[in-house]
Tab-separated table of C-alpha atoms in Angstrom:
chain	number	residue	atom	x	y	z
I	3	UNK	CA	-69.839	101.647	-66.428
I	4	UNK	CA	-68.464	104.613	-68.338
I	5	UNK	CA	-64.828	105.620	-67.913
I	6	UNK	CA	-63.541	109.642	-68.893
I	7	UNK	CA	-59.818	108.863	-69.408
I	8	UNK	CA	-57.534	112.412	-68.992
I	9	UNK	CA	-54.343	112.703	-70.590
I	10	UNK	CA	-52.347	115.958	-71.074
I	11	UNK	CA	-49.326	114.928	-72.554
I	12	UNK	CA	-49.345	116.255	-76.006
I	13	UNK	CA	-46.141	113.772	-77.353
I	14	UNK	CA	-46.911	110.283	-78.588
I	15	UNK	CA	-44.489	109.165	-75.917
I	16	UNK	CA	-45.132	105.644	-73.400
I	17	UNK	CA	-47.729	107.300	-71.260
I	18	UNK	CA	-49.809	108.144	-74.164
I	19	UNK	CA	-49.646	105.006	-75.618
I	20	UNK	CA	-50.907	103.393	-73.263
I	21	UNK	CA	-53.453	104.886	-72.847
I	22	UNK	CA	-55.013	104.356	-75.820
I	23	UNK	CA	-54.430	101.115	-75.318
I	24	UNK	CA	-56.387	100.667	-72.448
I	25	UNK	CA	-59.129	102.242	-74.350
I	26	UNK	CA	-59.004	99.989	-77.412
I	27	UNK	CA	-59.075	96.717	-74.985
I	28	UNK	CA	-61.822	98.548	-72.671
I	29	UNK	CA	-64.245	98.766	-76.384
I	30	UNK	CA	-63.300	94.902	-77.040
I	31	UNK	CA	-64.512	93.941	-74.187
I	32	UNK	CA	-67.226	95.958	-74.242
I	33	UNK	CA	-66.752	98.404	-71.772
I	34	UNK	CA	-67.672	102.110	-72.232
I	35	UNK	CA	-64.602	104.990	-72.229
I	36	UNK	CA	-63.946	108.160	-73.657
I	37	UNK	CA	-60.678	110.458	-73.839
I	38	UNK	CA	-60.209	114.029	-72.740
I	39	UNK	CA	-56.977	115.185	-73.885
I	40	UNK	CA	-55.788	118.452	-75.629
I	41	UNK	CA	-56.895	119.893	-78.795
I	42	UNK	CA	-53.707	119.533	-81.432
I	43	UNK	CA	-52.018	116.764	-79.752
I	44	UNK	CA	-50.529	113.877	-80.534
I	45	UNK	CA	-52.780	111.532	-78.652
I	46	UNK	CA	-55.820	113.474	-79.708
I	47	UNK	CA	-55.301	112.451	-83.379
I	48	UNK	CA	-53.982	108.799	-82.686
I	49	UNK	CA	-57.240	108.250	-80.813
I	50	UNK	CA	-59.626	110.003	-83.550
I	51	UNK	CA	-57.905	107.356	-86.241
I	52	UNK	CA	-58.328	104.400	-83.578
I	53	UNK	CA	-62.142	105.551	-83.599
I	54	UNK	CA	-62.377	106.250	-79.930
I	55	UNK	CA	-64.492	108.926	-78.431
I	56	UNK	CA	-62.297	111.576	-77.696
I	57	UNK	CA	-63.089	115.632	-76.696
I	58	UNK	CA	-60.112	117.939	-77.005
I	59	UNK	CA	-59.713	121.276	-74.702
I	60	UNK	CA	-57.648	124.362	-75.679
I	61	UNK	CA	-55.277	123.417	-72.675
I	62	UNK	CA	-51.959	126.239	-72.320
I	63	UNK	CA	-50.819	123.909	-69.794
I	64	UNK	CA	-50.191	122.615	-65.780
I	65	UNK	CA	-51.293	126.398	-64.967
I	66	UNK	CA	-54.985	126.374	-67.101
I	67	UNK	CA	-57.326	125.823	-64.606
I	68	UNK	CA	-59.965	125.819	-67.186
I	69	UNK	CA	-59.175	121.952	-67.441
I	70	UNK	CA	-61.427	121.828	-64.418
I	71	UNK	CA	-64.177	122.677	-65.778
I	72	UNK	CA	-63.519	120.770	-69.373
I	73	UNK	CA	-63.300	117.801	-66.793
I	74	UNK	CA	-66.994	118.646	-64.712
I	75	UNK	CA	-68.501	119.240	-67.672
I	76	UNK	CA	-67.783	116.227	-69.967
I	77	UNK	CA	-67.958	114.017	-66.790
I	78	UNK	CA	-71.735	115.323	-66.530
I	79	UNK	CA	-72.798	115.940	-69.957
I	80	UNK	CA	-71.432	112.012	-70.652
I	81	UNK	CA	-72.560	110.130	-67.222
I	82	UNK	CA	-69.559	109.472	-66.555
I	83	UNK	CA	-69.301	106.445	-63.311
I	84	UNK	CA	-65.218	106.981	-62.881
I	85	UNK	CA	-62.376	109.667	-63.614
I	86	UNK	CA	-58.996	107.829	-64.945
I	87	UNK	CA	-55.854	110.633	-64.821
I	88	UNK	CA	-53.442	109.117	-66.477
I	89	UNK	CA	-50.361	111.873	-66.892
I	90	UNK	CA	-48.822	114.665	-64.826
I	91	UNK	CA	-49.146	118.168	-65.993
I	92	UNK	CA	-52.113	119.527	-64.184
I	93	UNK	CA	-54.327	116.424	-65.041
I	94	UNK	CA	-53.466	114.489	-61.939
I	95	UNK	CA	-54.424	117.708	-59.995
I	96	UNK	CA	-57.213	118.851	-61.785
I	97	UNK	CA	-58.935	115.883	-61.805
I	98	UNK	CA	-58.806	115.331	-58.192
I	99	UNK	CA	-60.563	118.787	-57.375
I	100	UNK	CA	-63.232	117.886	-59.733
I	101	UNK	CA	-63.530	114.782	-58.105
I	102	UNK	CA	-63.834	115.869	-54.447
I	103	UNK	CA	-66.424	118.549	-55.475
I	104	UNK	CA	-68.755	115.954	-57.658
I	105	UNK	CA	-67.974	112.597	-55.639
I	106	UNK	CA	-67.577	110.845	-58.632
I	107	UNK	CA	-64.370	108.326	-57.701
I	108	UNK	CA	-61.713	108.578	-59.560
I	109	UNK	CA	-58.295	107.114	-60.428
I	110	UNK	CA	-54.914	108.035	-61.190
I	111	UNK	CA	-51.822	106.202	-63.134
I	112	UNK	CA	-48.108	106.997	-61.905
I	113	UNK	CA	-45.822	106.854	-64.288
I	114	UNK	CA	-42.804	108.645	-62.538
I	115	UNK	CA	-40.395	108.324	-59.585
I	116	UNK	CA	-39.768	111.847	-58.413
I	117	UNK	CA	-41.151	112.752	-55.237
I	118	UNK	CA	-43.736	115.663	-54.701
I	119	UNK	CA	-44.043	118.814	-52.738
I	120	UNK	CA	-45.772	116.898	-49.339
I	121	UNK	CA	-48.317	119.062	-48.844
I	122	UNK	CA	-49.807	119.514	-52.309
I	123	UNK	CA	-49.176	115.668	-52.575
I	124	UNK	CA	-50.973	114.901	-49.792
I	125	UNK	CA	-54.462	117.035	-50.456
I	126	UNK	CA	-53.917	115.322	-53.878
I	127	UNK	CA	-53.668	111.560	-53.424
I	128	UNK	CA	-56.609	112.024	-50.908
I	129	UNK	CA	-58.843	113.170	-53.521
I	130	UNK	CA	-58.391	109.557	-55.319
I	131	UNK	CA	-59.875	105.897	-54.780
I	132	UNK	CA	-56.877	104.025	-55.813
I	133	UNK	CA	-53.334	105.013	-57.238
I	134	UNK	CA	-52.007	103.033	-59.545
I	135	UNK	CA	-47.997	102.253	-60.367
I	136	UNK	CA	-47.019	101.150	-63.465
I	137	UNK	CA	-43.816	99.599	-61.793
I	138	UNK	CA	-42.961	98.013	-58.252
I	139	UNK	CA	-40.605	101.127	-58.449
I	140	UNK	CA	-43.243	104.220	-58.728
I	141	UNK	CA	-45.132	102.105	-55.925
I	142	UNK	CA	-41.920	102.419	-53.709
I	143	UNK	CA	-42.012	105.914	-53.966
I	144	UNK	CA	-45.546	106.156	-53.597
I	145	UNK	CA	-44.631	104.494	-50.065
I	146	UNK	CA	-41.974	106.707	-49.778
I	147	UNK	CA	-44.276	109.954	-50.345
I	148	UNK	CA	-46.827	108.344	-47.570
I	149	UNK	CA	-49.333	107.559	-49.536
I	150	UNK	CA	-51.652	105.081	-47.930
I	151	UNK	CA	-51.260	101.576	-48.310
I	152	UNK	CA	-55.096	101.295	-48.910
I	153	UNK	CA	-54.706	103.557	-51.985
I	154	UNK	CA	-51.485	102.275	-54.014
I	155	UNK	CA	-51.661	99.149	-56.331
I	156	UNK	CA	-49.500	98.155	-58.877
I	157	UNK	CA	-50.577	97.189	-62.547
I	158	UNK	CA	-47.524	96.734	-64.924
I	159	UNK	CA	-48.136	98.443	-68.808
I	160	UNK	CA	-49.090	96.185	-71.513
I	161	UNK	CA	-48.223	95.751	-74.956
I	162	UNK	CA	-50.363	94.501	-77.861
I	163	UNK	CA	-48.997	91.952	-79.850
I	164	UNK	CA	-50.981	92.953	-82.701
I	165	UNK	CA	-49.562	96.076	-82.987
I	166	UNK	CA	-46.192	94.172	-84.339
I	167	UNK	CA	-48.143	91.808	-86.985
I	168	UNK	CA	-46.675	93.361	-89.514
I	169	UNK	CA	-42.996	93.963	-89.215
I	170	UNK	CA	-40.390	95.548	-92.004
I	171	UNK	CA	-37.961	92.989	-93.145
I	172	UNK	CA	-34.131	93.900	-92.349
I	173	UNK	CA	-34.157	95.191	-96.570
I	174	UNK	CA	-36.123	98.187	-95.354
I	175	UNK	CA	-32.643	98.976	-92.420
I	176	UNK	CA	-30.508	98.767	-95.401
I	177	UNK	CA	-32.716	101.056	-97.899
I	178	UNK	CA	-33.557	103.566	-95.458
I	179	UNK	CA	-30.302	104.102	-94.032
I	180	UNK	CA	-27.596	102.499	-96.010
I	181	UNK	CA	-26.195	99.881	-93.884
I	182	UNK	CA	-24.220	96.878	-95.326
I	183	UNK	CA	-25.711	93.792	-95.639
I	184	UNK	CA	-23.753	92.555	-92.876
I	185	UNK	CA	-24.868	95.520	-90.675
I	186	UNK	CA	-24.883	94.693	-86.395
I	187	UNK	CA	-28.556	97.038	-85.805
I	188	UNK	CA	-27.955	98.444	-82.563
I	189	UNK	CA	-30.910	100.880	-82.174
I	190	UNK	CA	-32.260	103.886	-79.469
I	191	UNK	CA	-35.864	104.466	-79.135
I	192	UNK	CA	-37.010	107.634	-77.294
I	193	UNK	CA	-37.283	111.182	-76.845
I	194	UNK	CA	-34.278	113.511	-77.273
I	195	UNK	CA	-34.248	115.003	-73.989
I	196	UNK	CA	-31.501	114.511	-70.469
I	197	UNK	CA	-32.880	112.021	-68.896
I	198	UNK	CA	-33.277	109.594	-72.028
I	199	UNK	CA	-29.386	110.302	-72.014
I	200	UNK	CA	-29.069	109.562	-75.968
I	201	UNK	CA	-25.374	110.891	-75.510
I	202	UNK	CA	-24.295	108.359	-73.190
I	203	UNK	CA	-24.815	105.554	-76.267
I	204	UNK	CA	-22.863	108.079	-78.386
I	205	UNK	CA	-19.878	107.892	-76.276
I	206	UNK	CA	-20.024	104.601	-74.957
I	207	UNK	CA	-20.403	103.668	-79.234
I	208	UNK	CA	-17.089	106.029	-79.819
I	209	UNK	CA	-15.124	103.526	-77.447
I	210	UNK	CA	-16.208	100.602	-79.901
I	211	UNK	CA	-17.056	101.074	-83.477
I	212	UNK	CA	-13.562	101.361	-85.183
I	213	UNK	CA	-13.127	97.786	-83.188
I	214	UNK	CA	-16.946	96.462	-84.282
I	215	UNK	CA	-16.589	97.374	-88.015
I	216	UNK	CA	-20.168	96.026	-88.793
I	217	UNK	CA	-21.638	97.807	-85.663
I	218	UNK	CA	-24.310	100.708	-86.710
I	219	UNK	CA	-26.339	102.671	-84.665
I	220	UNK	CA	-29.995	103.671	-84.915
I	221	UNK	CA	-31.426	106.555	-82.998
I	222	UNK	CA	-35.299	106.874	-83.315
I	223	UNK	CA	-37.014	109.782	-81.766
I	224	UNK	CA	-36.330	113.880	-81.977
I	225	UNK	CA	-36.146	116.500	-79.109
I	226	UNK	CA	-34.382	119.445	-77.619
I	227	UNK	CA	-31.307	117.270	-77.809
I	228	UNK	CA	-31.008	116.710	-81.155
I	229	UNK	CA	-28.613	119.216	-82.214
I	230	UNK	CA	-25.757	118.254	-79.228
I	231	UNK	CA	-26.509	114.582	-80.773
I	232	UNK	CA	-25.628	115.936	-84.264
I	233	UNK	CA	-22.782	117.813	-83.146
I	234	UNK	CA	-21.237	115.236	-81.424
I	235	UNK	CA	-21.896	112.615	-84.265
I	236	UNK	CA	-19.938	115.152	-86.549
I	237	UNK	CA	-16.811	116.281	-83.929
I	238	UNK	CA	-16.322	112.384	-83.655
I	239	UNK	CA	-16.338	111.607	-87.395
I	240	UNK	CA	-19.480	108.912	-86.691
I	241	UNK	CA	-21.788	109.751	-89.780
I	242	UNK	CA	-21.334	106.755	-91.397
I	243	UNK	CA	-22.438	104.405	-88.442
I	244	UNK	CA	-24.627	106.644	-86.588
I	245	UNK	CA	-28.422	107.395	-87.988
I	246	UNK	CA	-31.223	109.648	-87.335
I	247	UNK	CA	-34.484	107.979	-87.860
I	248	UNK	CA	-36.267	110.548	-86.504
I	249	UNK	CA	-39.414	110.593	-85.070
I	250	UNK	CA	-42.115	107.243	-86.431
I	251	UNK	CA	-45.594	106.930	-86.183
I	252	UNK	CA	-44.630	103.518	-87.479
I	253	UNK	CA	-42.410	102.804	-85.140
I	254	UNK	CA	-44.098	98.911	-84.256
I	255	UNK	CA	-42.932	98.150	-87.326
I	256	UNK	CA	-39.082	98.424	-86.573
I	257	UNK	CA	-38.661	96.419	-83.838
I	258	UNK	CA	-38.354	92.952	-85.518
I	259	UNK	CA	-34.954	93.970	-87.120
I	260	UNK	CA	-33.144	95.088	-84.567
I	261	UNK	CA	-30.293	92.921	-83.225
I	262	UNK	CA	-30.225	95.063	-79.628
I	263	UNK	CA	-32.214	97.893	-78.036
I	264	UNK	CA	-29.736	100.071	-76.578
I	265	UNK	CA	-31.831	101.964	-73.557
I	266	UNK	CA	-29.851	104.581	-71.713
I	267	UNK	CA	-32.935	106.555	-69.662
I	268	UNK	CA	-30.742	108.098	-66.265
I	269	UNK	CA	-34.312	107.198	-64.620
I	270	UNK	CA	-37.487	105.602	-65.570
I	271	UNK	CA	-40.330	104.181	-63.902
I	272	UNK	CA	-40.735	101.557	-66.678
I	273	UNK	CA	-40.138	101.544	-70.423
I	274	UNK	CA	-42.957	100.755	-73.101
I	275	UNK	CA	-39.740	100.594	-75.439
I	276	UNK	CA	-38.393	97.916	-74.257
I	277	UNK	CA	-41.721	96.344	-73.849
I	278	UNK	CA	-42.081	96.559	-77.177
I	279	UNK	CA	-38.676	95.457	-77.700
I	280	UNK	CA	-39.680	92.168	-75.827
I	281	UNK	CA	-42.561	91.645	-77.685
I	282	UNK	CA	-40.010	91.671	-80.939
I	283	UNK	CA	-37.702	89.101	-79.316
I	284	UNK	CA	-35.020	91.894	-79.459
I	285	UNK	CA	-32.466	91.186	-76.750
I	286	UNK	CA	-32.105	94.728	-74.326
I	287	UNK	CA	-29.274	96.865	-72.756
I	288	UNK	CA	-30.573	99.262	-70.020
I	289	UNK	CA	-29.024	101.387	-67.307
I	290	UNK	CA	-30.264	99.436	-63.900
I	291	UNK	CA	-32.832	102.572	-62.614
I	292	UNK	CA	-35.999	102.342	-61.568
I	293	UNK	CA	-38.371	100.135	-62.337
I	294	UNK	CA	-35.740	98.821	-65.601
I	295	UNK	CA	-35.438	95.714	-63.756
I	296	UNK	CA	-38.778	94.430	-63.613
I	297	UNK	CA	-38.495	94.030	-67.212
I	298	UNK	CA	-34.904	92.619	-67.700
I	299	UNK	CA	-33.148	90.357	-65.847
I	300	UNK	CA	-29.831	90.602	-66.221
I	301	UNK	CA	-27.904	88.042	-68.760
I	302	UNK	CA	-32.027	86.106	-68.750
I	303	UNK	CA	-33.251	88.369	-71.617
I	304	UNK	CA	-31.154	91.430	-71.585
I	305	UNK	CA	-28.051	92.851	-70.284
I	306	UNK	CA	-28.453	95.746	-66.820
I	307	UNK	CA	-25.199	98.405	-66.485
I	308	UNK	CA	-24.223	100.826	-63.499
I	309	UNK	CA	-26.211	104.143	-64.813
I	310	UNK	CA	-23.979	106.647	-66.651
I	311	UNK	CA	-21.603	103.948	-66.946
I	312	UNK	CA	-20.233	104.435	-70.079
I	313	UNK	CA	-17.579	101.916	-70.567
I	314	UNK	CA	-20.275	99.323	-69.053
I	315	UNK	CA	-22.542	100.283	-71.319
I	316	UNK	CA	-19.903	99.895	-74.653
I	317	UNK	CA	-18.682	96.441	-73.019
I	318	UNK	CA	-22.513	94.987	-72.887
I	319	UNK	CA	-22.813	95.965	-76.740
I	320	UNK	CA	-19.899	94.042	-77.898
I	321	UNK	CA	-20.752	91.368	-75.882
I	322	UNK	CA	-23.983	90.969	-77.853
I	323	UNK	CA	-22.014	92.107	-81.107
I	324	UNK	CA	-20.094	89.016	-80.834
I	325	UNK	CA	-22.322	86.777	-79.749
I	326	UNK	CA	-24.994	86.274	-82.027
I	327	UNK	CA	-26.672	82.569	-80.315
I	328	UNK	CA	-26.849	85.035	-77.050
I	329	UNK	CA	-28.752	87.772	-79.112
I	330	UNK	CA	-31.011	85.208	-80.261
I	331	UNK	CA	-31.159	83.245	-77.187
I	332	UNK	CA	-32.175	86.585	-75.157
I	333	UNK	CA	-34.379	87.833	-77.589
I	334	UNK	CA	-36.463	84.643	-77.799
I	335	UNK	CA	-36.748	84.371	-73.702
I	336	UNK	CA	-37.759	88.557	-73.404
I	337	UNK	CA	-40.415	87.591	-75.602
I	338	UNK	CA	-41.761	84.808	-73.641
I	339	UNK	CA	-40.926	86.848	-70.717
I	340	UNK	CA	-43.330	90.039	-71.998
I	341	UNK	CA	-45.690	87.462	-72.997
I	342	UNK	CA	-45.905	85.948	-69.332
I	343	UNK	CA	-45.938	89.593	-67.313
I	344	UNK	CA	-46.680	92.517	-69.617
I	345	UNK	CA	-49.458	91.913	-72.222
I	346	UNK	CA	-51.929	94.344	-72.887
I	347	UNK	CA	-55.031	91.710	-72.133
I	348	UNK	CA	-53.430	91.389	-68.835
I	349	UNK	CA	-53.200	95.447	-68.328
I	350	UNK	CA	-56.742	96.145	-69.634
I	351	UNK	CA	-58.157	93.516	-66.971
I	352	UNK	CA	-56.726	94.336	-63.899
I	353	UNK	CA	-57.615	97.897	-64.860
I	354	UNK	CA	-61.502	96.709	-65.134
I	355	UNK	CA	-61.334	94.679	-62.181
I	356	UNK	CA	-60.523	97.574	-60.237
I	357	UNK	CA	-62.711	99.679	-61.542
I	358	UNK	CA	-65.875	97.281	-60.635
I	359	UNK	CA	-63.716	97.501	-56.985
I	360	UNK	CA	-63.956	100.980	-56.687
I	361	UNK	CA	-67.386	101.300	-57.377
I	362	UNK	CA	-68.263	98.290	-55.210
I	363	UNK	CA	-66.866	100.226	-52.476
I	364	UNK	CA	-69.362	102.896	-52.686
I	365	UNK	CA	-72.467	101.368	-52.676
């Protein structure tokens, strides 16, 4: 069985990720898959170092219909049994016209809860043998969007435990950005954008810091945001206890020193951050959207606020400031918790089993 996975996204964001994931468990189990992605992108070179077969397209975009014919052709030049479509942005519907005109099955990953244009939704989720949710939540809408029962499953993403083997020591937090010794690590992980609603940890941290003298905050990522971040971090005087990590291709490596993952997405089908934040033993604060709930239960291994609550979200990050045995307590059960529901060897299986289903189904 060969597998062409298709991924447009050209950030290393969650999606992404995952997908290479997928790819590295499919080769260690000794299952056959290749990645189609864009030329110059993020995913593109993360796969080339991970030695997995990858071809890259000149794609401009959800408009280039030449990604149709990138797709036909690799799928025939490679034998490929099954096409995986694992991102929005023209890939989902791209992939299901080539798969309607060569009747090879195919399968696509959800990884968002907005709902679709009906009619374009409808010719499109035809086209596929199986649609799979990454959350309970995504499957919902799926429902919601009439998409046959027959064609939606749910498989929750995975994280690797290997990928945190080898984890900076606290030292590198005080180096790198100058905290005390002392130092409370509350930390963001994401994109700069609206949704990932950075701002709302800046305001709900203005409420609290002179109060929490120890109390810094960590933003890692970069985006169109970043310069209303900055600005506000200056107009409210926070540069001494608010830092810019930036963007980090070692980011698996900063987990472990954390004392909370503050996650303030306004909507989110599921969050490989906090996965990996579980996987750390890092105890979690997360606006209650979406599919955020499969992955914390509330006061159980993380703390779940009213979204764009602000003063919610500053009164859950004192109450882990000043309670260190519930930080540690919460961290230790997420990790179990990730362990139990949301490892990669889990996520790579039920994605094999189902491809053996679907092609079962044909013969």
């Amino acid at each position: 069985m060969k597998v062409l996975h298709i991924e447009t996204g050209r950030q290393l964001a969650g999606g992404p990720l995952q997908v290479i994931t997928l790819m590295k468990g499919m080769r260690e189990n000794g299952q056959e898959s290749m990645l189609l992605c864009p030329q110059d992108s993020a995913i593109a070179r993360v796969a080339k170092q991970a030695e997995l077969p990858v071809t890259t397209v000149a794609y401009q975009g959800e408009h280039d219909v030449s990604l149709v014919r990138a797709i036909r052709r690799t799928a025939r030049s490679e034998g490929v049994e099954i096409l995986h479509a694992h991102s929005r942005r023209g890939a989902d519907l791209y992939t299901a016209f080539v798969a309607r005109r060569t009747r090879i099955p195919a399968i696509l990953t959800r990884r968002v809860i907005n709902m679709e244009n009906a009619l374009i939704g409808g010719i499109k989720y035809r086209s596929y043998q199986r649609v799979v949710a990454v959350s309970e939540a995504v499957e919902r809408s799926l429902k919601r969007q009439r998409v046959d029962a027959s064609l939606r499953t749910v498989i929750h993403d995975g994280v690797d435990f290997s990928d945190f083997d080898k984890p900076y020591p606290r030292q590198k937090y005080l180096e790198e950005f100058g905290l005390p010794e002392n130092a409370v690590i509350a930390a963001n992980v994401g994109r700069f954008t609206e949704n990932k609603s950075q701002l709302s940890v800046l305001q709900a941290f203005t409420l609290i810091y002179e109060a929490l003298p120890r109390l810094h905050l960590v933003l890692f990522g970069s985006g169109e945001m970043q310069d209303d971040l900055e600005d506000f971090v200056i107009a409210n005087k926070l540069e001494g206890r608010v830092h810019f990590a930036g963007f980090r291709n070692d980011m698996p490596n900063w987990y472990a020193a954390m004392d909370m993952l503050v996650h303030t997405a306004s909507l989110e089908a599921l969050s490989v951050s906090l996965l990996e934040a579980s996987a750390n033993a890092v105890p979690m604060i997360a606006y209650n959207n979406g599919g955020i709930y499969e992955i914390i239960r509330h006061t159980f291994n993380g703390l779940l606020v009213q979204p764009r609550a602000v003063d919610q979200l500053a009164h859950a990050i004192e109450r882990l400031y000043r309670k260190p045995d519930m930080r540690k307590k919460m961290g230790a059960t997420a990790k179990d918790y990730c362990e139990k529901f949301f490892t990669a060897e889990q996520m790579v299986s039920k994605y094999q089993e189902l491809y053996t289903q679907v092609l079962s189904e044909l013969e």
